[in-house]
Short mmCIF file of N, CA, C and O in Angstrom, two decimals:
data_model
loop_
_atom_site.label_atom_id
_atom_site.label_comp_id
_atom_site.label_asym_id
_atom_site.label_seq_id
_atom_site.Cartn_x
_atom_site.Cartn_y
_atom_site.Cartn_z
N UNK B 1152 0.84 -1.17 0.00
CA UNK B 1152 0.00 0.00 0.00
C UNK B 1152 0.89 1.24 0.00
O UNK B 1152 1.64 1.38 0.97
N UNK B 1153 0.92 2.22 -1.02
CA UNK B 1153 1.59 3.04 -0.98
C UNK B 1153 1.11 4.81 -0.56
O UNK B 1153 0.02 5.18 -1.01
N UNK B 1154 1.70 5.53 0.03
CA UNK B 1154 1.39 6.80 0.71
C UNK B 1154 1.37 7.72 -0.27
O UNK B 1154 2.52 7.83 -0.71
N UNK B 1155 0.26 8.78 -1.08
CA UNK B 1155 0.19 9.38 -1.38
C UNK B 1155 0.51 10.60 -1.46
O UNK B 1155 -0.50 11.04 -0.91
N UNK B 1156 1.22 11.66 -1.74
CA UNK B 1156 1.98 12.78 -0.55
C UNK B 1156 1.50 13.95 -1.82
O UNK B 1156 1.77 13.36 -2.86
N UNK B 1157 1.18 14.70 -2.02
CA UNK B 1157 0.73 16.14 -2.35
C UNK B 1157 1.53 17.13 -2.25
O UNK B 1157 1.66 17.26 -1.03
N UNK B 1158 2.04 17.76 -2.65
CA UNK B 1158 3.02 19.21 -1.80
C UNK B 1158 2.09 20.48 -1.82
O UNK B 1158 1.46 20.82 -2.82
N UNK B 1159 2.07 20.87 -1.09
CA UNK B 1159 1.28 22.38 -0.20
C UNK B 1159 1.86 23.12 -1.65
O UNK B 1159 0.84 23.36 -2.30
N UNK B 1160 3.00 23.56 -2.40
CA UNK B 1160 3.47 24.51 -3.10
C UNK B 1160 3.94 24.04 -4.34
O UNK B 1160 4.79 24.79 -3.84
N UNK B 1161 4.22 23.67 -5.22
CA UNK B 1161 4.48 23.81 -6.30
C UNK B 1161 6.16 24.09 -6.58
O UNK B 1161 7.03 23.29 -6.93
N UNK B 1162 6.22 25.25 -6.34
CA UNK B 1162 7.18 25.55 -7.00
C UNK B 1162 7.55 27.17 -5.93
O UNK B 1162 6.81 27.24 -4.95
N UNK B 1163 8.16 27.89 -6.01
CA UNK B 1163 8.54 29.21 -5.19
C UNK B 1163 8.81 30.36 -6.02
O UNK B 1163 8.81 31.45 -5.45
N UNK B 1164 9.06 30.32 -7.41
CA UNK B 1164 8.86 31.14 -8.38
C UNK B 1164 7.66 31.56 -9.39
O UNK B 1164 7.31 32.49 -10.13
N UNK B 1165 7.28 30.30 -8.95
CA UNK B 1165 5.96 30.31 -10.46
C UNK B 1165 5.03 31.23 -9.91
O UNK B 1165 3.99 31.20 -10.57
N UNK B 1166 4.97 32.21 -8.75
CA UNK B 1166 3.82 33.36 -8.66
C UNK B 1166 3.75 34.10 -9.22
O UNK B 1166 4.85 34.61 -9.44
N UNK B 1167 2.27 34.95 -10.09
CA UNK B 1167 2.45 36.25 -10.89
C UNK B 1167 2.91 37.32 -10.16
O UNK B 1167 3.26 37.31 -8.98
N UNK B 1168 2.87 38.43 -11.07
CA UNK B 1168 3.65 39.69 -9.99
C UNK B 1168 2.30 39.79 -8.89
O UNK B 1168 2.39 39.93 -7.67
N UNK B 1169 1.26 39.69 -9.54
CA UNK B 1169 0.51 40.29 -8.65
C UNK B 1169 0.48 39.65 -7.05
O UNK B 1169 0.71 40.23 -5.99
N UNK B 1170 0.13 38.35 -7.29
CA UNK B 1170 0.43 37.27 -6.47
C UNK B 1170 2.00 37.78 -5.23
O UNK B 1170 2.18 37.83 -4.01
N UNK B 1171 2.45 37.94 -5.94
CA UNK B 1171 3.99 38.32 -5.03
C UNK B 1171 3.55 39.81 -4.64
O UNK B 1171 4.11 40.08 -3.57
N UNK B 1172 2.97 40.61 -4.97
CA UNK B 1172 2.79 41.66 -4.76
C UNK B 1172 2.04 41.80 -3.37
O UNK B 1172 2.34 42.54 -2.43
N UNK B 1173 1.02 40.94 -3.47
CA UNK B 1173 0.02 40.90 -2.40
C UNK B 1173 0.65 40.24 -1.51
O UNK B 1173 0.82 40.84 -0.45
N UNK B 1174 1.20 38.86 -1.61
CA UNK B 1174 1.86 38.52 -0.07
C UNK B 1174 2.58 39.22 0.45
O UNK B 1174 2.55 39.19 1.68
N UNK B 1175 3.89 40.50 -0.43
CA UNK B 1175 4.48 41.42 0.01
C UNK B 1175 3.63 42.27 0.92
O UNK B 1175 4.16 42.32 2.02
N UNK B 1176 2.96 42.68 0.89
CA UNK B 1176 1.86 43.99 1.45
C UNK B 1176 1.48 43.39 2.54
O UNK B 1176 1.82 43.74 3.67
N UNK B 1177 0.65 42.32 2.21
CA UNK B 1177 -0.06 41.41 3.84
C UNK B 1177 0.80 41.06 4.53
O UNK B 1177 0.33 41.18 5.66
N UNK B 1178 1.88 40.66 4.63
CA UNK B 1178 3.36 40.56 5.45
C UNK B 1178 3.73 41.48 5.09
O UNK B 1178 4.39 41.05 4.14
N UNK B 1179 3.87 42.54 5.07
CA UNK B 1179 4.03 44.08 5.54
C UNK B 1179 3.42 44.85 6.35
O UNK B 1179 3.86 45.61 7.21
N UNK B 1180 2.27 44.60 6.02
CA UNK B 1180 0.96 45.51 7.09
C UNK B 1180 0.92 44.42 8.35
O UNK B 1180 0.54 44.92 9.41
N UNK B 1181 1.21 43.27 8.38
CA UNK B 1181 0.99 42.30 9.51
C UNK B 1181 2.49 42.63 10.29
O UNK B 1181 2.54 42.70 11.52
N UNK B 1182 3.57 42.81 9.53
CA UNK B 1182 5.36 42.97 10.52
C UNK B 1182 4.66 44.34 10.91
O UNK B 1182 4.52 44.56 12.11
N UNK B 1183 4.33 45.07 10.19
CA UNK B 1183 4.13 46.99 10.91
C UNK B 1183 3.31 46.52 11.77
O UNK B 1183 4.09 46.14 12.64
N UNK B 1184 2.10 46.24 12.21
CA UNK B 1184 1.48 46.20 12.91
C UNK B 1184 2.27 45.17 14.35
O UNK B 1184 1.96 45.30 15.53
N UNK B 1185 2.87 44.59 14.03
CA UNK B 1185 3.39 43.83 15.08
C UNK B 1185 4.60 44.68 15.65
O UNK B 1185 4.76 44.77 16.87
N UNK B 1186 5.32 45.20 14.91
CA UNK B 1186 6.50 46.40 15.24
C UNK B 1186 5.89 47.32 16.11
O UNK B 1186 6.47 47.59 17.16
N UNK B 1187 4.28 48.10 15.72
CA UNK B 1187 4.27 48.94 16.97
C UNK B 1187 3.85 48.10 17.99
O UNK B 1187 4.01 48.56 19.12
N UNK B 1188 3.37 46.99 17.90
CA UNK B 1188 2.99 46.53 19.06
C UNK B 1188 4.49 46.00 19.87
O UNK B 1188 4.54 46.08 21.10
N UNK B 1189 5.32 45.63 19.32
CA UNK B 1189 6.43 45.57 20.33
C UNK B 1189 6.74 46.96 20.73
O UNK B 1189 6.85 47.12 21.94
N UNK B 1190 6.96 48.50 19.61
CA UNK B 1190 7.61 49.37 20.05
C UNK B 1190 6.51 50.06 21.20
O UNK B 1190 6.96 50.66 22.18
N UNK B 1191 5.76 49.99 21.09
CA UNK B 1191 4.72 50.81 22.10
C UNK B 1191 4.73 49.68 23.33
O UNK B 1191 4.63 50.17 24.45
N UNK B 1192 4.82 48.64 23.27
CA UNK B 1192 5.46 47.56 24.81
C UNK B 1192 6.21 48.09 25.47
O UNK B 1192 6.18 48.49 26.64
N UNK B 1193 7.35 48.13 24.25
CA UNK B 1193 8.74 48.74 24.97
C UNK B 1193 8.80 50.17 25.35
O UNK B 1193 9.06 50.31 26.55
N UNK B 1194 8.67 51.06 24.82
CA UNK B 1194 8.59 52.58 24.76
C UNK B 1194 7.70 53.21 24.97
O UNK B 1194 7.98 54.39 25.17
N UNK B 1195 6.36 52.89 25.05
CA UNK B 1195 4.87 53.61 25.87
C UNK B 1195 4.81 54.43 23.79
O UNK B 1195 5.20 54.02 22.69
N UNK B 1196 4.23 55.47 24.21
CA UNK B 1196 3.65 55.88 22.93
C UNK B 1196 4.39 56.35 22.20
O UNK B 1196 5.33 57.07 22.52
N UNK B 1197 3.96 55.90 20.73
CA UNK B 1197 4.98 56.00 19.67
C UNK B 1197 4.07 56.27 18.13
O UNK B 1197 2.86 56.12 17.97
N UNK B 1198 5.16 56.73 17.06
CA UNK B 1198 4.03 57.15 16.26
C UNK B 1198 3.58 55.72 15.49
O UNK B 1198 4.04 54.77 16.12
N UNK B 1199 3.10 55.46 14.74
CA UNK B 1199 2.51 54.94 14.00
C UNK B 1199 3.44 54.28 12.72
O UNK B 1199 3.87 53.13 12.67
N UNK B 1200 3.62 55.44 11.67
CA UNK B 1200 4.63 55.70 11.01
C UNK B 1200 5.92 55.07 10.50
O UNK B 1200 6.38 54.56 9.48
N UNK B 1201 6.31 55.38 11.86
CA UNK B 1201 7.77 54.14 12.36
C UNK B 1201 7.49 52.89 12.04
O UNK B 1201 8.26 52.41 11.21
N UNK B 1202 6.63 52.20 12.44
CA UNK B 1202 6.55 50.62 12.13
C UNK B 1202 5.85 50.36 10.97
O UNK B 1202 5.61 49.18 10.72
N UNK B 1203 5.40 51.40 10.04
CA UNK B 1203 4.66 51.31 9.08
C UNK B 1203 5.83 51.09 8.09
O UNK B 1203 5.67 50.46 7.04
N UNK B 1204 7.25 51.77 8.54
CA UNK B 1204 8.34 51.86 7.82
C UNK B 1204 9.07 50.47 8.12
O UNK B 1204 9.60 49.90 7.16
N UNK B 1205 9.12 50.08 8.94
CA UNK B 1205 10.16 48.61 9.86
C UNK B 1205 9.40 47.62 9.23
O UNK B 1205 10.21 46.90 8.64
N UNK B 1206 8.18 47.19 9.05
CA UNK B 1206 7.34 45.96 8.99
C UNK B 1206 7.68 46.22 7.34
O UNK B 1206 6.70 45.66 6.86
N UNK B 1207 8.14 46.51 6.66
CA UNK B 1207 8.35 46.11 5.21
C UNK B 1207 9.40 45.20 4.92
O UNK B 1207 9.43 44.19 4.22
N UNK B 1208 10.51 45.97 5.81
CA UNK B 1208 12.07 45.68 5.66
C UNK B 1208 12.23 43.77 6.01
O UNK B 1208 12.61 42.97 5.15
N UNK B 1209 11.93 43.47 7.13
CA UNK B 1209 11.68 41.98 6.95
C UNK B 1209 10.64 41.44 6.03
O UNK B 1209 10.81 40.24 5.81
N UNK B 1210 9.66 41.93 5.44
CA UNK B 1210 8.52 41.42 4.61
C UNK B 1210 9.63 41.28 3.27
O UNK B 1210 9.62 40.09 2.96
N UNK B 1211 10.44 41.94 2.50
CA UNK B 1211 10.91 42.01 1.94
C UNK B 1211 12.26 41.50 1.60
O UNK B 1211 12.87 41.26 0.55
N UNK B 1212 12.56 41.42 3.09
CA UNK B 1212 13.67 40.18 3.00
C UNK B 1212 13.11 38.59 2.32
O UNK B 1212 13.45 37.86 1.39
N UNK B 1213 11.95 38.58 3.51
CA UNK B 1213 11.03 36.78 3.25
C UNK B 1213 10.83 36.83 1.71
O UNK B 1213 11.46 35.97 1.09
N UNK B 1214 10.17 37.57 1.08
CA UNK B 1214 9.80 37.75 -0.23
C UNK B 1214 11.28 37.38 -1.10
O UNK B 1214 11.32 36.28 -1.66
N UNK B 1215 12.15 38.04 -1.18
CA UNK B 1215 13.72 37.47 -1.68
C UNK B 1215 13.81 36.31 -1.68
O UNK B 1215 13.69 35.54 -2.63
N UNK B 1216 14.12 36.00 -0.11
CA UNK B 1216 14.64 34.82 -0.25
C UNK B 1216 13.60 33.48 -0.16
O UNK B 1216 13.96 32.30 -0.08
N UNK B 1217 12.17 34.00 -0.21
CA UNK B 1217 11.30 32.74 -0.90
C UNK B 1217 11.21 32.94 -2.28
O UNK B 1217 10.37 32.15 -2.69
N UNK B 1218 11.76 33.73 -3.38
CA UNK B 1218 11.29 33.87 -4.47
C UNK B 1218 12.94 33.37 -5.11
O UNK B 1218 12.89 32.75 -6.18
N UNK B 1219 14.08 33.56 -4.60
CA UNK B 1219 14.86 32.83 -4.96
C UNK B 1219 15.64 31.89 -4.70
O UNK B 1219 16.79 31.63 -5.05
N UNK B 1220 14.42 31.10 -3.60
CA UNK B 1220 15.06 29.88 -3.23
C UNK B 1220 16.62 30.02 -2.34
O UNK B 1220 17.66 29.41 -2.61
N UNK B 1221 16.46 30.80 -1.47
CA UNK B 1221 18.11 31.14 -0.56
C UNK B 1221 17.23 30.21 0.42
O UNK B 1221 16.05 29.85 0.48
N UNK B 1222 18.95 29.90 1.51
CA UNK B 1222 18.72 29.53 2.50
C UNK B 1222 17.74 30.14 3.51
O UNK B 1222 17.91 31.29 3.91
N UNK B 1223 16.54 29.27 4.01
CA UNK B 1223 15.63 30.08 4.79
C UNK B 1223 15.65 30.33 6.22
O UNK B 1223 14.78 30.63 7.04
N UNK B 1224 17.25 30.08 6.29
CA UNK B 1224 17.99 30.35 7.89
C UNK B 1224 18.13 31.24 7.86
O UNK B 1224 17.54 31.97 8.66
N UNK B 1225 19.07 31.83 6.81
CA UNK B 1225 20.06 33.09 6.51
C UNK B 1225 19.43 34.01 6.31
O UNK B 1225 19.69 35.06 6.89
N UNK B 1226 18.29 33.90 5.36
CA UNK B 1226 16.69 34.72 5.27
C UNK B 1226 16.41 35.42 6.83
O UNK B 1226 16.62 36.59 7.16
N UNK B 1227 15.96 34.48 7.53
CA UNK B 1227 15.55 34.79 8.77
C UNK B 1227 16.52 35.63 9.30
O UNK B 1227 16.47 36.86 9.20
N UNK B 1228 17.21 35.15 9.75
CA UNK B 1228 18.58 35.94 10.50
C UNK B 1228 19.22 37.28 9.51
O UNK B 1228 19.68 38.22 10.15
N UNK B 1229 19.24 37.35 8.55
CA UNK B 1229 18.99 39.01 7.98
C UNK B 1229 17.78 39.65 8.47
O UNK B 1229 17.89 40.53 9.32
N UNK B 1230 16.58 39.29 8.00
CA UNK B 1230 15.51 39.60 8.65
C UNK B 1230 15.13 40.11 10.06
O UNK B 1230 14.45 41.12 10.25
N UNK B 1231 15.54 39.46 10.84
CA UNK B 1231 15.83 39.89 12.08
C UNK B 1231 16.95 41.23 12.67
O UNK B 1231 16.69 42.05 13.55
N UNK B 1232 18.46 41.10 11.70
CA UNK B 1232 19.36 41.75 11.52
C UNK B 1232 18.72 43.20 11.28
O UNK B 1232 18.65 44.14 12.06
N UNK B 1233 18.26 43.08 9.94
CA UNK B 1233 17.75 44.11 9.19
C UNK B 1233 16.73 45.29 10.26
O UNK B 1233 16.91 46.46 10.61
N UNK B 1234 15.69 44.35 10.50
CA UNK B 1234 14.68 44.75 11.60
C UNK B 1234 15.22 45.59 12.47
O UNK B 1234 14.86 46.76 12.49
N UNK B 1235 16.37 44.99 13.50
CA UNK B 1235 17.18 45.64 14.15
C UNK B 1235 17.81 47.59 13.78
O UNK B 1235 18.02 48.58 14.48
N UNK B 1236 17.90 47.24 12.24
CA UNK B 1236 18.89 48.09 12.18
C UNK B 1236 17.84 50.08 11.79
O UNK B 1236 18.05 51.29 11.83
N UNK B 1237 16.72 49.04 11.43
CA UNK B 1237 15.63 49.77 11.36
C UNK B 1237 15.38 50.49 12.36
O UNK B 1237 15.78 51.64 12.52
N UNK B 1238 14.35 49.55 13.46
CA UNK B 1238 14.66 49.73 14.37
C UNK B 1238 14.98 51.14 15.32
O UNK B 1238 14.31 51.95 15.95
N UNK B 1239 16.56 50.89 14.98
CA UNK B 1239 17.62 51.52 15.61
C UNK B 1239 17.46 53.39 15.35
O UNK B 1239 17.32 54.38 16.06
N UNK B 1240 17.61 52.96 13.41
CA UNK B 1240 17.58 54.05 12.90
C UNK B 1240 16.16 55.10 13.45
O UNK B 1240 16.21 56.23 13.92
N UNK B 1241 14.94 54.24 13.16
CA UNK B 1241 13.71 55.21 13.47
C UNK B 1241 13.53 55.57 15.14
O UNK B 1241 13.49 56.69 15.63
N UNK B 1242 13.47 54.69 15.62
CA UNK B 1242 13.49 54.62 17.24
C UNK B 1242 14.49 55.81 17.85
O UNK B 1242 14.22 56.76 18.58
N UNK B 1243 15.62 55.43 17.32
CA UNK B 1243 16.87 56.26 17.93
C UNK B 1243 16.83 55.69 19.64
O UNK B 1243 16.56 56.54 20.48
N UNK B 1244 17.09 54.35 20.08
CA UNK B 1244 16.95 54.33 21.05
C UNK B 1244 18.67 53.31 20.96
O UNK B 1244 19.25 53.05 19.91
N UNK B 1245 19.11 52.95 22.26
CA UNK B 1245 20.53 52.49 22.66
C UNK B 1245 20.23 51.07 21.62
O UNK B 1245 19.14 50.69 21.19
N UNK B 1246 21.82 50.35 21.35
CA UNK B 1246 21.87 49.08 20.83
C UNK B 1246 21.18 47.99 22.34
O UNK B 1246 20.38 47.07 22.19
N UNK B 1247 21.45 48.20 22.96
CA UNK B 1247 20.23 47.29 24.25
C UNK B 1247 19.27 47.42 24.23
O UNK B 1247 18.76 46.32 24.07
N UNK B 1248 18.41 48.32 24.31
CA UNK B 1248 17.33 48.90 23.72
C UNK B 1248 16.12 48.33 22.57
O UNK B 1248 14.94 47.99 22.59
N UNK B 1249 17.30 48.47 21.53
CA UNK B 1249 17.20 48.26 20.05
C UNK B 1249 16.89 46.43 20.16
O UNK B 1249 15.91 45.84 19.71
N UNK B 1250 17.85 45.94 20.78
CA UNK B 1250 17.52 44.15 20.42
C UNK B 1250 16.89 44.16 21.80
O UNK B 1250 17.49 43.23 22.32
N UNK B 1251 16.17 44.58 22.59
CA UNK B 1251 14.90 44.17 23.23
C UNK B 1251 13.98 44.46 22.31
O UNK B 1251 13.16 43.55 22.24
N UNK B 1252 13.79 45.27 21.64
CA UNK B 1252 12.37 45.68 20.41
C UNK B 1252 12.40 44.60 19.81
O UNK B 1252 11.50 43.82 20.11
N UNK B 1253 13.15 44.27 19.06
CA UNK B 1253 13.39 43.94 17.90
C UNK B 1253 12.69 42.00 18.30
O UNK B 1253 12.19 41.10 17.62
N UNK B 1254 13.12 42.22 20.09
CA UNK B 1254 13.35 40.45 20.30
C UNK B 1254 11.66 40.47 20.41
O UNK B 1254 10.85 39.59 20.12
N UNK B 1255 11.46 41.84 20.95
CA UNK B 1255 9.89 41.64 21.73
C UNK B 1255 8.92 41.39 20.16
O UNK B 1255 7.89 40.71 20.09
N UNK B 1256 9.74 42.32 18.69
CA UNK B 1256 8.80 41.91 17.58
C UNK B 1256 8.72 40.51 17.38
O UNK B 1256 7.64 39.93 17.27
N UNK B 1257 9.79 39.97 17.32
CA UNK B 1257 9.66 38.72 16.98
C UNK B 1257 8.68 37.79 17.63
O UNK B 1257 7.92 37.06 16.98
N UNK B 1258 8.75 37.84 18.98
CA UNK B 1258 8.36 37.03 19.50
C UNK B 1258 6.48 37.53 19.27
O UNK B 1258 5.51 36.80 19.04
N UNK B 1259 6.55 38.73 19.41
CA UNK B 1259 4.91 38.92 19.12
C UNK B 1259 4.73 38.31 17.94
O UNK B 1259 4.00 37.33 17.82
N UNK B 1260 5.55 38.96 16.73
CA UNK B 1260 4.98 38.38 15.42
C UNK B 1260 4.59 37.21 15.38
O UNK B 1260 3.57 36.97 14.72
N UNK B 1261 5.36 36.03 16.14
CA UNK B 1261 5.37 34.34 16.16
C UNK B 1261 4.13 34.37 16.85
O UNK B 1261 3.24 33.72 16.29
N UNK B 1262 3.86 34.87 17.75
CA UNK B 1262 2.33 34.59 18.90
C UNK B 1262 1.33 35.04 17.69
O UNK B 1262 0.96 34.08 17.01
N UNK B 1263 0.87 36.15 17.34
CA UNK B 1263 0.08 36.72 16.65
C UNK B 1263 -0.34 35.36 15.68
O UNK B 1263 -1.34 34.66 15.71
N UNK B 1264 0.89 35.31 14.82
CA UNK B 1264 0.81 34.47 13.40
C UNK B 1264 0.64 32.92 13.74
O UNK B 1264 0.37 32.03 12.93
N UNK B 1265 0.79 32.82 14.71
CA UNK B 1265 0.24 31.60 15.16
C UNK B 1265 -0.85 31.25 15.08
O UNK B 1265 -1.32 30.38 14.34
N UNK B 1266 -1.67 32.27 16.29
CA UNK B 1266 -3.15 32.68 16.85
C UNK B 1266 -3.97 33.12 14.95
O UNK B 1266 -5.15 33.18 14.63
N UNK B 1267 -3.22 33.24 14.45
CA UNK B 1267 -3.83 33.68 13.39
C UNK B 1267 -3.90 32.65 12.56
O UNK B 1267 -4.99 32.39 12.05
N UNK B 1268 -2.87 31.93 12.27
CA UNK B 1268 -2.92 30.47 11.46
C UNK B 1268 -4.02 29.72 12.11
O UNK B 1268 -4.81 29.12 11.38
N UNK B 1269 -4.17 29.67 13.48
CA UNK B 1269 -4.97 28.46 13.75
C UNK B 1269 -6.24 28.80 13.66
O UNK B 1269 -7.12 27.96 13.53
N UNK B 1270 -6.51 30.35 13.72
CA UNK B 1270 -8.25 30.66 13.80
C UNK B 1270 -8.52 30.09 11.67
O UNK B 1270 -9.55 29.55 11.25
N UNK B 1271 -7.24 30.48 10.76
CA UNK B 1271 -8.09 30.49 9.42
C UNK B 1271 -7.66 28.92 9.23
O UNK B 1271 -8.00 28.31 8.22
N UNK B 1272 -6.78 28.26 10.39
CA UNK B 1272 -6.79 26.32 9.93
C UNK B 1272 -8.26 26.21 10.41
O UNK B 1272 -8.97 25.50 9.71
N UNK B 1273 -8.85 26.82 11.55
CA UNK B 1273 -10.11 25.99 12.06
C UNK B 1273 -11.45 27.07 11.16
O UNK B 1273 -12.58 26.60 11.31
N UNK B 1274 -11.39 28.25 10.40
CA UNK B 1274 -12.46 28.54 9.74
C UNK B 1274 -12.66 27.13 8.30
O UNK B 1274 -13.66 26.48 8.01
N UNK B 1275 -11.12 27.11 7.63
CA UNK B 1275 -11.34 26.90 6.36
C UNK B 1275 -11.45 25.22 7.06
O UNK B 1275 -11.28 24.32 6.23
N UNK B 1276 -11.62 24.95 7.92
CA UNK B 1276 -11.95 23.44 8.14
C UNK B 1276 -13.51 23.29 8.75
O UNK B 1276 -13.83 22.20 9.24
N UNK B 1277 -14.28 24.18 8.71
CA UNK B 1277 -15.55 23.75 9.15
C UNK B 1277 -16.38 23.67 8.25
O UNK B 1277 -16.48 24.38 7.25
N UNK B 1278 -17.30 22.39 8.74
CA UNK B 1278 -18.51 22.24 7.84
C UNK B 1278 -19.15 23.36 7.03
O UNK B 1278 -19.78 24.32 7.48
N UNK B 1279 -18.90 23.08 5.82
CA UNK B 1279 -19.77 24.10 4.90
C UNK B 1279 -21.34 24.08 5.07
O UNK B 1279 -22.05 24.83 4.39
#
């Protein structure tokens, strides 16, 4: 009896622009939104703006290096890097500072996108 196996993706290039366009944006508006929510954790009130600018810079890393097949370690860890350096620049706050934000985005982003994967695994799985 043999196991049938499917792959979730295809391929990592074959998206139209538009297609790449839109996951760019929705992982953009989802990193900004998670950026102020770390920077306003860390720092009490902050503008808006700022993370509207930071939440691209990793969206745009992921987008690279899923569209040309790079290592998706090295991806990450720029990503994170990058974030940082952002960060740094808009915030203007100390390098200690800077990688508490940066750790507190991450870790929100992972909670959020979690909480978020599992509410649209359990919509797109209920009885029609």
């Amino acid at each position: 009896m043999s196991i049938r196996v499917t792959p979730l993706q295809s391929g990592t290039a074959g998206g139209s622009a538009v297609a790449v366009a839109g996951t760019f944006v929705s992982l953009a508006l989802f990193l900004s939104l998670t950026a102020h929510i770390a920077a306003r954790n860390v720092l009490g009130d902050v503008p808006v703006k700022y993370a509207l600018v930071v939440g691209p810079v990793p969206a745009a890393v992921a987008v690279v290096v899923t569209t040309f097949g790079l290592n998706p370690l090295l991806g990450i860890l720029l990503a994170v890097v990058l974030d940082g350096v952002a960060v740094q620049y808009l915030y203007g706050q100390s390098r200690g500072l800077t990688a508490y934000i940066t750790f507190i985005h991450v870790v929100v982003s992972i909670l959020l996108g979690t909480v978020l994967y599992g509410v649209l695994a359990l919509w797109a799985s209920a009885p029609g």
